Amino acid sequence: MSELKLTQLSHGGGCGCKIAPGLLQEILGKAKDKIPYANLLVGTETSDDAAAYRLNDQQAVIATTDFFMPIVDDPFDFGRIAATNALSDVYAMGGTPIMALAIVGMPINKLPVETIRGILEGGESVCKSAGIPVAGGHSIDSVEPIYGLVAMGVVHPDKLKKNSGAQAGDVLILGKGLGVGVLAAALKKNLLTDAGYAQMIAATTQLNKVGSELANLDGVHALTDVTGFGLLGHLWEMCRGSNLTAEVKFDQVPVLSEALPLAQQGIGPGAIERNLTSYGHEVDFAPSLETWQQRLLADAQTSGGLLVSVAQDAADEVLGLFKHAGFEQASVIGKVKQGATRISVG
């Protein structure tokens, strides 16, 4: 039983498990319409990262949940990645986490207690780094291993950052390099080097704490994080919510160095095809872009970087905050402007 690998027990891993965005819209249907509650600042209407509810003039509570099947075989690393990914949604609203609840589903007849405990310890270690407790949770016996968090945070209502506030003339900044899904797919195929694994773990366990600092900048107009729908999918949600068009320069998009040669070989998760099927018709790719480049922009990221729409005169300050927080690959990748809600990539 101790020889069993976590990834062998799951049909997908990380945010690559997410339901494709097109199918998700069909499932939700009218459930995405705005619900008339005066203090509900953010609901499901713009596919934002978390819900936000005004408590008073000084405080709003942020609530989100995120969980998935294993993306790696090491229990502790799996727990760390899942917890980092869940907390990212609070940071992506400009909030500060205050506590978490664990979501645990495990095939208890297949996994030893030590493995399950290692997953939980990984999540607890990340929450400790974020300065919050894991205050409870819920567990079930399930066919596939599942772990994640309910994450709670707070933010001043006037500093809440939505994904729908982008303004024409803003520049787009991405905080982490793309390629996590590519590295995870290579791991499943036994093609990932030790350096590739180390880079994947470093990227997916880096907390997006800088989001709390970005909340204080008036020039930051919209904020989201890039996860299972890929860069283009989450940028499309930003464009749709803001009624703007976006231009992305591929050669300015940061990519994890260990993922680049794998992406060029066509390696990647099945979520790439699902993503492009869902929103590819909304994207204009330059004829010069190769297929691998288009696929990389739709690669399902797990615990990916923050995507910021910021006034041009505040871009250097935002980049400075990213660099100071240790996000060395943070880069300006494009801009948003008036026009039909589309994305063009050159």
Short mmCIF file of C-alpha atoms in Angstrom, two decimals:
data_model
loop_
_atom_site.label_atom_id
_atom_site.label_comp_id
_atom_site.label_asym_id
_atom_site.label_seq_id
_atom_site.Cartn_x
_atom_site.Cartn_y
_atom_site.Cartn_z
CA MET A 1 0.00 0.00 0.00
CA SER A 2 2.92 2.36 0.70
CA GLU A 3 4.17 1.86 -2.88
CA LEU A 4 1.02 3.36 -4.39
CA LYS A 5 1.57 6.79 -5.97
CA LEU A 6 -0.94 9.55 -5.30
CA THR A 7 -1.20 10.52 -8.97
CA GLN A 8 -2.10 6.91 -9.86
CA LEU A 9 -5.31 7.30 -7.85
CA SER A 10 -6.61 10.34 -9.71
CA HIS A 11 -7.83 10.84 -13.27
CA GLY A 12 -6.50 14.41 -13.27
CA GLY A 13 -4.37 16.60 -11.07
CA GLY A 14 -4.31 20.12 -9.69
CA CYS A 15 -6.35 22.81 -11.41
CA GLY A 16 -6.32 20.65 -14.54
CA CYS A 17 -9.26 18.89 -12.84
CA LYS A 18 -11.48 21.93 -13.28
CA ILE A 19 -14.59 21.62 -15.42
CA ALA A 20 -13.95 23.31 -18.77
CA PRO A 21 -15.14 26.94 -18.78
CA GLY A 22 -17.64 26.42 -21.59
CA LEU A 23 -19.29 23.46 -19.90
CA LEU A 24 -19.24 25.25 -16.55
CA GLN A 25 -21.24 28.13 -18.01
CA GLU A 26 -23.82 25.66 -19.31
CA ILE A 27 -24.09 24.00 -15.91
CA LEU A 28 -24.44 27.25 -13.98
CA GLY A 29 -26.84 28.84 -16.45
CA LYS A 30 -28.89 31.55 -14.78
CA ALA A 31 -27.24 30.80 -11.45
CA LYS A 32 -24.59 33.28 -12.59
CA ASP A 33 -27.11 36.14 -12.64
CA LYS A 34 -26.54 38.74 -9.92
CA ILE A 35 -28.41 37.94 -6.73
CA PRO A 36 -30.06 41.06 -5.21
CA TYR A 37 -28.37 41.28 -1.80
CA ALA A 38 -27.20 44.82 -1.05
CA ASN A 39 -24.16 43.77 0.97
CA LEU A 40 -23.02 41.05 -1.42
CA LEU A 41 -20.18 42.91 -3.13
CA VAL A 42 -19.06 40.00 -5.33
CA GLY A 43 -21.09 36.92 -6.26
CA THR A 44 -20.99 34.61 -9.26
CA GLU A 45 -21.87 37.11 -11.96
CA THR A 46 -18.33 37.82 -13.25
CA SER A 47 -16.65 34.48 -12.42
CA ASP A 48 -14.46 36.23 -9.86
CA ASP A 49 -12.01 34.47 -7.58
CA ALA A 50 -14.05 34.63 -4.37
CA ALA A 51 -17.27 35.94 -2.89
CA ALA A 52 -17.17 39.17 -0.88
CA TYR A 53 -19.74 40.39 1.64
CA ARG A 54 -19.77 43.79 3.33
CA LEU A 55 -19.90 43.53 7.12
CA ASN A 56 -19.71 47.27 7.78
CA ASP A 57 -18.14 50.42 6.31
CA GLN A 58 -14.65 49.23 7.24
CA GLN A 59 -14.74 45.48 6.65
CA ALA A 60 -15.80 42.96 4.04
CA VAL A 61 -15.35 39.23 4.40
CA ILE A 62 -13.91 37.20 1.50
CA ALA A 63 -14.92 33.55 1.19
CA THR A 64 -13.67 30.95 -1.27
CA THR A 65 -13.10 27.23 -1.61
CA ASP A 66 -10.63 25.31 -3.74
CA PHE A 67 -9.72 21.63 -3.84
CA PHE A 68 -8.42 19.07 -6.31
CA MET A 69 -6.79 15.69 -6.87
CA PRO A 70 -3.00 15.16 -6.54
CA ILE A 71 -0.69 16.89 -8.98
CA VAL A 72 2.41 15.31 -7.38
CA ASP A 73 3.12 12.07 -5.51
CA ASP A 74 4.77 13.50 -2.42
CA PRO A 75 2.00 13.92 0.20
CA PHE A 76 3.53 16.97 1.90
CA ASP A 77 4.10 18.74 -1.42
CA PHE A 78 0.55 17.97 -2.55
CA GLY A 79 -0.83 19.52 0.63
CA ARG A 80 1.36 22.61 0.24
CA ILE A 81 0.35 23.15 -3.37
CA ALA A 82 -3.37 22.74 -2.68
CA ALA A 83 -3.31 25.13 0.27
CA THR A 84 -1.27 27.76 -1.58
CA ASN A 85 -3.69 27.57 -4.49
CA ALA A 86 -6.72 28.00 -2.23
CA LEU A 87 -5.33 31.00 -0.36
CA SER A 88 -4.43 32.65 -3.67
CA ASP A 89 -8.11 33.45 -4.29
CA VAL A 90 -8.19 35.64 -1.17
CA TYR A 91 -5.04 37.47 -2.24
CA ALA A 92 -6.49 37.85 -5.75
CA MET A 93 -9.31 39.94 -4.25
CA GLY A 94 -6.80 42.17 -2.47
CA GLY A 95 -7.66 40.49 0.83
CA THR A 96 -5.75 39.16 3.82
CA PRO A 97 -6.52 35.56 4.92
CA ILE A 98 -7.72 35.09 8.50
CA MET A 99 -8.44 31.34 8.73
CA ALA A 100 -9.03 28.17 6.73
CA LEU A 101 -11.06 24.97 6.92
CA ALA A 102 -9.72 21.74 5.44
CA ILE A 103 -11.59 19.79 2.74
CA VAL A 104 -10.46 16.16 2.81
CA GLY A 105 -11.63 13.23 0.70
CA MET A 106 -9.42 10.13 0.82
CA PRO A 107 -9.62 6.47 -0.28
CA ILE A 108 -8.91 5.25 3.23
CA ASN A 109 -8.69 1.61 2.15
CA LYS A 110 -5.85 2.45 -0.25
CA LEU A 111 -3.77 5.12 1.46
CA PRO A 112 -1.93 4.68 4.77
CA VAL A 113 -2.71 7.09 7.57
CA GLU A 114 0.83 8.47 7.36
CA THR A 115 0.26 9.56 3.76
CA ILE A 116 -3.02 11.29 4.55
CA ARG A 117 -1.49 12.97 7.56
CA GLY A 118 1.42 14.16 5.39
CA ILE A 119 -1.03 15.87 3.01
CA LEU A 120 -2.71 17.69 5.88
CA GLU A 121 0.63 18.69 7.38
CA GLY A 122 1.67 20.20 4.05
CA GLY A 123 -1.47 22.34 4.00
CA GLU A 124 -1.00 23.33 7.62
CA SER A 125 2.58 24.45 6.93
CA VAL A 126 1.40 26.85 4.22
CA CYS A 127 -1.34 28.25 6.44
CA LYS A 128 1.27 28.82 9.14
CA SER A 129 3.36 30.76 6.61
CA ALA A 130 0.28 32.84 5.83
CA GLY A 131 -0.21 33.46 9.55
CA ILE A 132 -3.58 31.72 9.84
CA PRO A 133 -4.99 28.63 11.55
CA VAL A 134 -6.65 25.62 9.98
CA ALA A 135 -9.61 25.91 12.31
CA GLY A 136 -11.60 22.85 11.27
CA GLY A 137 -12.95 21.19 8.16
CA HIS A 138 -14.76 18.15 6.80
CA SER A 139 -13.60 14.73 5.63
CA ILE A 140 -15.12 11.87 3.63
CA ASP A 141 -14.05 8.47 2.33
CA SER A 142 -13.80 8.96 -1.46
CA VAL A 143 -12.66 7.01 -4.50
CA GLU A 144 -9.96 9.55 -5.40
CA PRO A 145 -7.79 11.60 -3.03
CA ILE A 146 -9.03 15.18 -2.73
CA TYR A 147 -7.61 17.99 -0.63
CA GLY A 148 -8.10 21.73 -0.40
CA LEU A 149 -9.31 24.57 1.77
CA VAL A 150 -12.19 26.84 2.50
CA ALA A 151 -10.32 30.13 2.86
CA MET A 152 -11.66 33.19 4.65
CA GLY A 153 -10.21 36.69 4.48
CA VAL A 154 -10.95 40.34 5.10
CA VAL A 155 -10.54 43.53 3.10
CA HIS A 156 -11.71 47.14 3.31
CA PRO A 157 -14.76 47.38 1.01
CA ASP A 158 -13.17 50.30 -0.86
CA LYS A 159 -9.98 48.31 -1.50
CA LEU A 160 -11.62 45.15 -2.82
CA LYS A 161 -10.13 44.22 -6.20
CA LYS A 162 -12.46 42.52 -8.68
CA ASN A 163 -11.62 40.90 -12.00
CA SER A 164 -14.10 43.22 -13.74
CA GLY A 165 -12.58 46.63 -13.04
CA ALA A 166 -10.03 46.90 -15.86
CA GLN A 167 -9.90 50.27 -17.61
CA ALA A 168 -8.96 51.17 -21.16
CA GLY A 169 -5.30 52.09 -21.32
CA ASP A 170 -4.27 49.74 -18.50
CA VAL A 171 -1.26 47.49 -18.88
CA LEU A 172 -1.38 43.82 -17.90
CA ILE A 173 1.16 42.33 -15.49
CA LEU A 174 1.57 38.60 -14.80
CA GLY A 175 3.28 37.60 -11.56
CA LYS A 176 4.46 34.03 -12.23
CA GLY A 177 5.73 32.16 -15.26
CA LEU A 178 3.45 29.80 -17.19
CA GLY A 179 4.07 26.08 -17.59
CA VAL A 180 2.91 24.36 -14.40
CA GLY A 181 0.46 22.17 -16.32
CA VAL A 182 3.20 21.20 -18.76
CA LEU A 183 5.53 20.21 -15.93
CA ALA A 184 2.78 18.22 -14.22
CA ALA A 185 2.00 16.37 -17.45
CA ALA A 186 5.69 15.56 -17.87
CA LEU A 187 5.77 14.21 -14.31
CA LYS A 188 2.94 11.82 -15.07
CA LYS A 189 4.84 10.61 -18.14
CA ASN A 190 8.07 10.16 -16.13
CA LEU A 191 9.74 12.82 -18.27
CA LEU A 192 10.29 15.46 -15.59
CA THR A 193 13.84 16.10 -14.36
CA ASP A 194 14.73 16.85 -10.76
CA ALA A 195 15.27 20.48 -11.75
CA GLY A 196 11.82 20.57 -13.37
CA TYR A 197 10.18 19.15 -10.26
CA ALA A 198 11.98 21.64 -8.03
CA GLN A 199 10.88 24.52 -10.23
CA MET A 200 7.27 23.31 -10.23
CA ILE A 201 7.20 23.04 -6.43
CA ALA A 202 8.81 26.45 -6.00
CA ALA A 203 6.26 28.10 -8.27
CA THR A 204 3.17 26.37 -6.90
CA THR A 205 4.04 26.93 -3.24
CA GLN A 206 4.88 30.63 -3.53
CA LEU A 207 2.05 32.47 -1.78
CA ASN A 208 0.58 35.41 -3.69
CA LYS A 209 0.75 37.61 -0.57
CA VAL A 210 1.58 40.60 -2.74
CA GLY A 211 -2.14 40.78 -3.58
CA SER A 212 -2.79 42.28 -0.13
CA GLU A 213 -0.32 45.07 -0.94
CA LEU A 214 -1.79 45.67 -4.39
CA ALA A 215 -5.12 46.41 -2.71
CA ASN A 216 -3.66 49.67 -1.41
CA LEU A 217 -2.90 51.03 -4.90
CA ASP A 218 -5.61 53.07 -6.60
CA GLY A 219 -3.91 52.42 -9.94
CA VAL A 220 -4.65 48.68 -9.67
CA HIS A 221 -8.04 48.43 -11.35
CA ALA A 222 -8.55 44.68 -11.71
CA LEU A 223 -6.98 41.59 -10.21
CA THR A 224 -7.34 37.84 -10.65
CA ASP A 225 -5.13 34.76 -10.51
CA VAL A 226 -4.30 32.40 -13.35
CA THR A 227 -5.29 28.81 -12.62
CA GLY A 228 -7.14 26.01 -14.43
CA PHE A 229 -8.52 28.00 -17.36
CA GLY A 230 -5.05 29.17 -18.37
CA LEU A 231 -3.83 32.72 -18.94
CA LEU A 232 -6.20 33.30 -21.86
CA GLY A 233 -9.23 31.95 -20.00
CA HIS A 234 -8.79 34.14 -16.95
CA LEU A 235 -7.88 37.15 -19.09
CA TRP A 236 -11.04 36.53 -21.10
CA GLU A 237 -13.09 36.64 -17.88
CA MET A 238 -11.43 39.96 -17.07
CA CYS A 239 -12.21 41.35 -20.52
CA ARG A 240 -15.81 40.12 -20.43
CA GLY A 241 -16.42 41.61 -16.98
CA SER A 242 -14.85 44.93 -17.97
CA ASN A 243 -16.26 45.11 -21.54
CA LEU A 244 -12.81 45.64 -23.03
CA THR A 245 -10.40 43.99 -25.43
CA ALA A 246 -6.90 42.77 -24.57
CA GLU A 247 -3.65 42.57 -26.51
CA VAL A 248 -0.97 40.11 -25.38
CA LYS A 249 2.62 39.96 -26.61
CA PHE A 250 3.76 36.34 -26.44
CA ASP A 251 7.45 37.19 -26.23
CA GLN A 252 6.74 39.22 -23.06
CA VAL A 253 4.87 36.40 -21.28
CA PRO A 254 7.05 34.77 -18.59
CA VAL A 255 7.50 31.01 -18.92
CA LEU A 256 9.06 28.58 -16.45
CA SER A 257 12.42 27.67 -17.98
CA GLU A 258 12.07 23.93 -17.34
CA ALA A 259 8.65 23.90 -19.00
CA LEU A 260 9.69 25.63 -22.21
CA PRO A 261 11.40 22.70 -24.01
CA LEU A 262 8.61 20.35 -22.89
CA ALA A 263 5.93 22.69 -24.25
CA GLN A 264 7.82 22.90 -27.53
CA GLN A 265 7.60 19.08 -27.72
CA GLY A 266 3.81 19.27 -27.36
CA ILE A 267 3.67 17.98 -23.79
CA GLY A 268 0.78 19.31 -21.73
CA PRO A 269 -2.41 18.37 -19.87
CA GLY A 270 -5.68 17.48 -21.56
CA ALA A 271 -7.13 20.63 -20.01
CA ILE A 272 -5.38 22.66 -22.73
CA GLU A 273 -7.66 21.24 -25.42
CA ARG A 274 -10.74 21.69 -23.22
CA ASN A 275 -9.79 25.29 -22.56
CA LEU A 276 -9.19 26.15 -26.21
CA THR A 277 -12.45 24.46 -27.21
CA SER A 278 -14.28 26.64 -24.68
CA TYR A 279 -12.84 30.05 -25.54
CA GLY A 280 -10.47 29.68 -28.50
CA HIS A 281 -13.01 31.31 -30.81
CA GLU A 282 -12.68 34.49 -28.72
CA VAL A 283 -8.93 34.74 -29.37
CA ASP A 284 -7.15 36.06 -32.45
CA PHE A 285 -3.74 34.41 -32.72
CA ALA A 286 -1.14 35.99 -34.98
CA PRO A 287 -0.27 33.69 -37.93
CA SER A 288 3.35 33.70 -36.75
CA LEU A 289 2.48 31.95 -33.49
CA GLU A 290 3.24 28.25 -33.43
CA THR A 291 0.81 25.67 -32.06
CA TRP A 292 2.89 25.08 -28.93
CA GLN A 293 2.78 28.79 -28.15
CA GLN A 294 -1.00 28.91 -28.44
CA ARG A 295 -1.28 25.84 -26.23
CA LEU A 296 1.02 27.26 -23.57
CA LEU A 297 -1.24 30.30 -23.19
CA ALA A 298 -4.11 27.90 -22.41
CA ASP A 299 -2.06 25.65 -20.12
CA ALA A 300 -3.91 24.86 -16.89
CA GLN A 301 -1.95 26.51 -14.09
CA THR A 302 -2.13 25.27 -10.53
CA SER A 303 -1.42 27.98 -7.94
CA GLY A 304 -0.49 30.33 -10.77
CA GLY A 305 0.43 33.99 -10.73
CA LEU A 306 -1.64 37.09 -10.17
CA LEU A 307 -2.85 38.89 -13.28
CA VAL A 308 -3.08 42.65 -12.75
CA SER A 309 -4.74 45.34 -14.86
CA VAL A 310 -3.06 48.56 -13.77
CA ALA A 311 -2.84 52.17 -14.92
CA GLN A 312 0.27 52.68 -17.00
CA ASP A 313 1.73 55.27 -14.62
CA ALA A 314 1.48 52.81 -11.71
CA ALA A 315 2.97 49.81 -13.54
CA ASP A 316 6.52 50.33 -12.28
CA GLU A 317 5.29 50.47 -8.68
CA VAL A 318 3.38 47.22 -9.14
CA LEU A 319 6.39 45.52 -10.70
CA GLY A 320 8.50 46.78 -7.82
CA LEU A 321 6.12 45.20 -5.29
CA PHE A 322 6.26 41.89 -7.17
CA LYS A 323 10.06 41.90 -7.35
CA HIS A 324 10.40 42.84 -3.68
CA ALA A 325 8.11 39.92 -2.78
CA GLY A 326 10.32 37.50 -4.72
CA PHE A 327 8.37 37.20 -7.97
CA GLU A 328 11.38 37.52 -10.25
CA GLN A 329 9.50 36.69 -13.46
CA ALA A 330 6.75 39.30 -13.02
CA SER A 331 6.36 41.09 -16.36
CA VAL A 332 4.18 43.42 -18.39
CA ILE A 333 2.55 41.13 -20.95
CA GLY A 334 0.13 43.41 -22.80
CA LYS A 335 -2.61 45.98 -22.42
CA VAL A 336 -6.38 46.47 -22.46
CA LYS A 337 -8.28 48.99 -24.58
CA GLN A 338 -11.70 49.92 -25.84
CA GLY A 339 -13.22 47.50 -28.33
CA ALA A 340 -15.15 44.30 -28.74
CA THR A 341 -14.57 41.79 -25.95
CA ARG A 342 -11.78 39.73 -27.51
CA ILE A 343 -8.14 38.86 -27.02
CA SER A 344 -5.45 39.24 -29.66
CA VAL A 345 -2.07 37.57 -29.28
CA GLY A 346 0.95 38.60 -31.28
#
